[in-house]
Short mmCIF file of C-alpha atoms in Angstrom, two decimals:
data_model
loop_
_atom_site.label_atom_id
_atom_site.label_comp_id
_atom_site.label_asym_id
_atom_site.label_seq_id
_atom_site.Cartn_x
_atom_site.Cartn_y
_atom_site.Cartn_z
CA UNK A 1 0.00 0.00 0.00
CA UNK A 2 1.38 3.50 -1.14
CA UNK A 3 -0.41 6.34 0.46
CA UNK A 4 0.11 9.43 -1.35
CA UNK A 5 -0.43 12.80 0.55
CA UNK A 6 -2.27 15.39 -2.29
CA UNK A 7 -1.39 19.33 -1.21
CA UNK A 8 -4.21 21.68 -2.81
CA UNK A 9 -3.40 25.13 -3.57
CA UNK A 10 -4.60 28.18 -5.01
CA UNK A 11 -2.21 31.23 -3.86
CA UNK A 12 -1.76 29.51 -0.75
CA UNK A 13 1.73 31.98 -0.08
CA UNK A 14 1.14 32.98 3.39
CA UNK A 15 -0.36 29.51 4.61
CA UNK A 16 1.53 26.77 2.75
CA UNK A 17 4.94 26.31 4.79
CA UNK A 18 2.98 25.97 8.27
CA UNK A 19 0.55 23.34 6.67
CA UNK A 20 3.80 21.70 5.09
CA UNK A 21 5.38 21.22 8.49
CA UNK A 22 2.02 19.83 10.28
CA UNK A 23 1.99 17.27 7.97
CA UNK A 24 3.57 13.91 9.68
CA UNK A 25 5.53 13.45 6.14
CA UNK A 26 7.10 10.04 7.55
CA UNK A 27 3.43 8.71 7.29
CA UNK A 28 3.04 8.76 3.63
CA UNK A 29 4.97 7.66 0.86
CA UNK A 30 5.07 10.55 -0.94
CA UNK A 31 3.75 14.24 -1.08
CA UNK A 32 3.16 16.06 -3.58
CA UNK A 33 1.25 19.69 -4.18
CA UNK A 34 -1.51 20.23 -6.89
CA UNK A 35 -1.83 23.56 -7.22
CA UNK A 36 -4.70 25.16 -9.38
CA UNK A 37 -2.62 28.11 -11.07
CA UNK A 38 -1.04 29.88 -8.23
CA UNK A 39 -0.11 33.69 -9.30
CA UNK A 40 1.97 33.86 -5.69
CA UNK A 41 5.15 32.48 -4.45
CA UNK A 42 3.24 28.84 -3.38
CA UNK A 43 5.40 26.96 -6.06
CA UNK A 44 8.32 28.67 -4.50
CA UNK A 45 7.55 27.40 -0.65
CA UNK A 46 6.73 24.21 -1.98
CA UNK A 47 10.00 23.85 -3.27
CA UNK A 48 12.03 25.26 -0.65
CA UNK A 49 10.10 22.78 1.64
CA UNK A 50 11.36 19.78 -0.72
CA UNK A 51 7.48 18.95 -1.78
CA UNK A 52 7.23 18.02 -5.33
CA UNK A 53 4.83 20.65 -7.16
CA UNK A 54 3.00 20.25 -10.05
CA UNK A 55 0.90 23.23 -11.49
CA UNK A 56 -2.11 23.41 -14.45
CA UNK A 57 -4.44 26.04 -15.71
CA UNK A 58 -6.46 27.41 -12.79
CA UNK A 59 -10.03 25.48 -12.95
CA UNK A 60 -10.98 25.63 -9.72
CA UNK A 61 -11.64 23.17 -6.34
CA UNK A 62 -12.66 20.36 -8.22
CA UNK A 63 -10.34 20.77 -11.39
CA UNK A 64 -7.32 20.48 -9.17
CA UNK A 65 -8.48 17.73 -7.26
CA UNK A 66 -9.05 15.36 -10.52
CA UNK A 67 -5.43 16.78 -11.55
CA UNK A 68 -3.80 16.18 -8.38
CA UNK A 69 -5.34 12.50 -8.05
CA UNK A 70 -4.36 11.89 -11.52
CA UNK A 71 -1.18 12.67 -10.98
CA UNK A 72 -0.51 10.71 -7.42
CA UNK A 73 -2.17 7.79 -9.52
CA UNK A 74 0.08 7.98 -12.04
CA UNK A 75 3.29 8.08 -9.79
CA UNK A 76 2.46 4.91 -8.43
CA UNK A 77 0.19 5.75 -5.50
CA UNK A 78 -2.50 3.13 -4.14
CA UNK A 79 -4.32 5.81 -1.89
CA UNK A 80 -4.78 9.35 -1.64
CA UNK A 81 -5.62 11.11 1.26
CA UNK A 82 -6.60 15.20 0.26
CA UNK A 83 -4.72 17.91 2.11
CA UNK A 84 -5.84 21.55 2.15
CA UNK A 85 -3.05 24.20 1.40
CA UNK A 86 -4.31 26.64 3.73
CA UNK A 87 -3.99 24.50 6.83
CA UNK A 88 -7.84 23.98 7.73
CA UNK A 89 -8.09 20.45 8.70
CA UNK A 90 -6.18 18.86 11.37
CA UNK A 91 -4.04 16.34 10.56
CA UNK A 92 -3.43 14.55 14.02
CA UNK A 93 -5.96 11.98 12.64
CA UNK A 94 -3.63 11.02 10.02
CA UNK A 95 -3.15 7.32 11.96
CA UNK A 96 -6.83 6.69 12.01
CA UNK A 97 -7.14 7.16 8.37
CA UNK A 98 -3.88 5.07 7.54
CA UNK A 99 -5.71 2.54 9.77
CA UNK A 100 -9.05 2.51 8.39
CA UNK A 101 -7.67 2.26 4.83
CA UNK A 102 -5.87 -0.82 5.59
CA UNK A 103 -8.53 -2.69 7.65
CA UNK A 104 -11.62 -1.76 6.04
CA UNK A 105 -9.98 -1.39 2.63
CA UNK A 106 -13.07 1.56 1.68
CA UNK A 107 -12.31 3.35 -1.72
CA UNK A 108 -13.46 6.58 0.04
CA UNK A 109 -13.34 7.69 3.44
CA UNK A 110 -15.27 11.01 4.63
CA UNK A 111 -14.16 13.68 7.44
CA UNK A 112 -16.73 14.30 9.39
CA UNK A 113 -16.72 17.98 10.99
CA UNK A 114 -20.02 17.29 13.22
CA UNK A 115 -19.35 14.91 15.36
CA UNK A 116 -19.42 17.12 18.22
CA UNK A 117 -21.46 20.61 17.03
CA UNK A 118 -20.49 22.60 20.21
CA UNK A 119 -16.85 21.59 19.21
CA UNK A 120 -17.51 22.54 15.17
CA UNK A 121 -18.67 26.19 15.67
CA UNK A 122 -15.90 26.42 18.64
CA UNK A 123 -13.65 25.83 15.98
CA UNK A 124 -14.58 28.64 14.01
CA UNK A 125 -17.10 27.55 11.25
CA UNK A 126 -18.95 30.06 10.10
CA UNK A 127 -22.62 30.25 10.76
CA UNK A 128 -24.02 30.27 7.36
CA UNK A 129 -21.34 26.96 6.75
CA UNK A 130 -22.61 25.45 9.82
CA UNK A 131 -26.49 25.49 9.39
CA UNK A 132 -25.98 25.11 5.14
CA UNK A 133 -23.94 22.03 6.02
CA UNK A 134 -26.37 20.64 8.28
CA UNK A 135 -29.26 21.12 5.78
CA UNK A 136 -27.28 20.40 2.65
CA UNK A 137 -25.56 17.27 4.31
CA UNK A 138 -29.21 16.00 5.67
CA UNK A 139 -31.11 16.10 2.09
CA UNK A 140 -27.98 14.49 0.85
CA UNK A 141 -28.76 11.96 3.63
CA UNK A 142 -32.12 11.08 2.40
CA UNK A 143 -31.66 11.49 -1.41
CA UNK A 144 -28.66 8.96 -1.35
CA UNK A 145 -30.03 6.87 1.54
CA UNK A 146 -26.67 6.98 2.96
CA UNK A 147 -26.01 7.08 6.98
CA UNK A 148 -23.20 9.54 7.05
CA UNK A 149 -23.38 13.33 9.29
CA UNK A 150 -21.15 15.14 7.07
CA UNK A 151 -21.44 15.15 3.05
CA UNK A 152 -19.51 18.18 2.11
CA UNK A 153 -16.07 17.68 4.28
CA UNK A 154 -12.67 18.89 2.57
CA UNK A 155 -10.92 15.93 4.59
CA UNK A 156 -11.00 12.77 2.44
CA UNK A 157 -9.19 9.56 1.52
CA UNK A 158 -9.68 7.71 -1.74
CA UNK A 159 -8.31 4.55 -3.54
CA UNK A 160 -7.04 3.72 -6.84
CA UNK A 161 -10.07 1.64 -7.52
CA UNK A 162 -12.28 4.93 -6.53
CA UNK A 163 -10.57 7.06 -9.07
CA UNK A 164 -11.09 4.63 -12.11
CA UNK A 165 -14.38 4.69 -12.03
CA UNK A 166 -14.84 8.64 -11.64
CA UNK A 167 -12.56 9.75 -14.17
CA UNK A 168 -14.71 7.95 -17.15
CA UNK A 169 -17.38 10.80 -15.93
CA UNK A 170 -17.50 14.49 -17.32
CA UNK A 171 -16.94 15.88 -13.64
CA UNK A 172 -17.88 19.81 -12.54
CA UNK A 173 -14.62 21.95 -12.39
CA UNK A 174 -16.17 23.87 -8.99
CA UNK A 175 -17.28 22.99 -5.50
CA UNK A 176 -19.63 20.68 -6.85
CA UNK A 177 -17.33 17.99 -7.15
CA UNK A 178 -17.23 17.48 -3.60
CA UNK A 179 -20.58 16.02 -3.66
CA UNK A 180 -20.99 14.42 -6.92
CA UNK A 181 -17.92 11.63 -6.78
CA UNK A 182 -19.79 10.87 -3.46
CA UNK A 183 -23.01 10.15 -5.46
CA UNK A 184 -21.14 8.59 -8.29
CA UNK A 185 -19.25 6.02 -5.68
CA UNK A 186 -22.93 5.46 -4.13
CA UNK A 187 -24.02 4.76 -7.71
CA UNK A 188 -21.58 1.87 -8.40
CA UNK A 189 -21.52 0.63 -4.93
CA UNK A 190 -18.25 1.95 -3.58
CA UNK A 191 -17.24 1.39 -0.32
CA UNK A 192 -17.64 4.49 1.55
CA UNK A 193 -16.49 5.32 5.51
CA UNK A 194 -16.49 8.31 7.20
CA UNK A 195 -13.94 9.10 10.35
CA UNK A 196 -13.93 12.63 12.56
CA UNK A 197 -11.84 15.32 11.67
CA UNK A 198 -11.47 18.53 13.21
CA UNK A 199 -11.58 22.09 11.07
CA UNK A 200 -9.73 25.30 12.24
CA UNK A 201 -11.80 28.29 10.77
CA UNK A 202 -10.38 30.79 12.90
CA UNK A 203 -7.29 33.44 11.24
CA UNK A 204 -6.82 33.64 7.45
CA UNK A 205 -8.54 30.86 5.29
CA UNK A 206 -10.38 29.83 2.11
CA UNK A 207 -13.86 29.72 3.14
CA UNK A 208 -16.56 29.32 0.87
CA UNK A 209 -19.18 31.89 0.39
CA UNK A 210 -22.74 32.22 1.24
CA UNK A 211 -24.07 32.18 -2.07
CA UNK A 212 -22.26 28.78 -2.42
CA UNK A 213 -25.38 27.02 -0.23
CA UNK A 214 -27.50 28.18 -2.80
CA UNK A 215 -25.66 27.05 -5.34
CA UNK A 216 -24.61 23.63 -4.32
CA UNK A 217 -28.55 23.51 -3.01
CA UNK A 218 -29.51 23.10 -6.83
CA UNK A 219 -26.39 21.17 -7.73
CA UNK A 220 -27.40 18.39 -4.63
CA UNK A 221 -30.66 18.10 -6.13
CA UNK A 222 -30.06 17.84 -9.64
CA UNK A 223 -27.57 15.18 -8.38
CA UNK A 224 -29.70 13.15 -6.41
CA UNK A 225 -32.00 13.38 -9.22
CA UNK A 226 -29.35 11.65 -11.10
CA UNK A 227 -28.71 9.10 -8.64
CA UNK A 228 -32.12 8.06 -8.62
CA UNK A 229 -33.02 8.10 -12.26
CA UNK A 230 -29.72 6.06 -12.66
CA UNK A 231 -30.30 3.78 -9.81
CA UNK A 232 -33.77 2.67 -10.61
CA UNK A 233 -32.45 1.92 -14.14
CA UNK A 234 -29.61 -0.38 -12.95
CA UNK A 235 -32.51 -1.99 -10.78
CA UNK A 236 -34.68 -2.91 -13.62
CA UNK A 237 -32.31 -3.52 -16.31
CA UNK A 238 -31.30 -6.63 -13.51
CA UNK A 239 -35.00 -7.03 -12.23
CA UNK A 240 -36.23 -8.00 -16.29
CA UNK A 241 -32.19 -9.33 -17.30
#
C-alpha cells in the first residue's frame, strides 16, 4: 500500500509552509502539491520545503483535485488522502485514516466535521457553513439513503479503484465535485467510511461563500436526481435481465 499525501493550492503563499510542516511526512509515501494556477510564491515554498509541485491552468476546487489524483495515480500511489493548502483540517488523525484504509480497505473515506457541534462552531465555522452544512448534508442523507453526518467535508481519503471509475465521468470543475464523486461512488456501490476530523476556521482561510449554499442547493438536487433516475435503471435492467 502506497499512500500518497495530495497538497491543494490556489495562492496559498502565506499559509503553505505551516501546513507543510504539520503534515507527519514520515506517514506517507510521498507528497506532492496540486496547485490550481497559483499567481503567488506557493510553487516557490513548496520547493524550498522539498514537496514536489506540479501546477495546471487554474479550474478551480474540483479541477485540481481530478489533476492532483491523476497525478498521485500515475506516480504509483495506491491511496490518496486530500490535504488543504491553507492549513484547515487537522491532521493529528492522520493514523486513524492510515488505519481505516488498511482494515476496512473503503475506496473513500469522509471527514466528518459534526461529530461534536459545540466543538464545530468552537472551531470557528462560520454560521451560514454550519447550518448550510447541516441542511445540505441532511437532504444528501435522504436522497442517497446513505447514513453519514457530514457530506460536504474537505478531509477525504480515496483509492485507486475509486478514481477509475470517476474519471470515465465528465466531472464539474467547482465545489460541486465534492458532492458528486460521493453520489457517483454510491451509484456503483463503492465502499464508503467516514472518520472525525477537526476544522480550524479561525485566522486567514479559504472559506466558501454564502451564495455557495445556494448554489450547491440546486447542484445536490439535480444530483440526487441523477442518482435516482440512474439507480432505478440499474434496478430494472437486472429485475427483467
Amino acid at each position: 500500500m502506497k499512500i500518497f499525501g495530495v497538497i491543494l493550492t490556489f495562492n496559498c503563499e502565506n499559509l503553505i509552509e505551516k501546513t507543510i510542516k504539520e503534515i507527519p511526512q514520515n506517514k506517507f509515501h510521498k507528497i506532492i502539491c496540486s496547485d490550481d494556477g497559483s499567481t503567488d510564491n506557493t510553487k516557490k515554498k513548496c520547493l524550498e520545503n522539498k514537496i514536489d509541485f506540479f501546477s495546471h491552468e487554474h479550474s478551480g476546487y474540483g479541477g485540481n483535485l481530478i489533476f492532483g489524483l491523476k497525478k498521485a495515480f500515475e506516480m504509483g500511489a495506491t491511496h490518496v488522502v486530500e490535504i488543504h493548502g491553507d492549513g484547515q483540517y487537522d491532521l493529528k488523525n492522520i493514523d486513524e485514516f492510515f488505519e481505516k484504509l488498511k482494515i476496512e480497505e473503503p475506496d473513500l473515506i469522509l471527514g466528518n466535521r459534526f461529530y461534536d457541534y459545540k466543538k464545530t462552531l468552537e472551531n470557528g465555522m462560520p454560521l451560514h457553513i454550519f447550518v448550510g452544512n447541516i441542511v445540505l448534508s441532511f437532504i444528501a442523507r435522504k436522497g442517497l439513503s446513505l447514513d453519514l453526518t457530514d457530506l460536504f467535508p474537505g478531509q477525504r481519503a480515496y483509492s485507486n479503484n475509486f478514481y477509475e471509475i470517476i474519471k470515465l465521468f465528465n466531472l464539474p470543475q467547482g465545489y460541486q465535485l465534492s458532492f458528486e464523486i460521493i453520489m457517483l461512488s454510491k451509484l456503483h456501490n463503492l465502499k464508503i467510511s467516514s472518520i472525525n476530523c477537526d476544522c480550524n476556521y479561525k485566522g486567514e482561510k479559504k472559506t466558501a461563500p454564502l451564495v455557495y449554499v445556494f448554489s450547491c442547493l440546486f447542484h445536490l438536487i439535480s444530483s440526487i436526481f441523477f442518482y435516482r433516475f440512474n439507480k432505478q435503471k440499474i434496478y430494472n435492467r437486472k429485475k427483467f435481465k
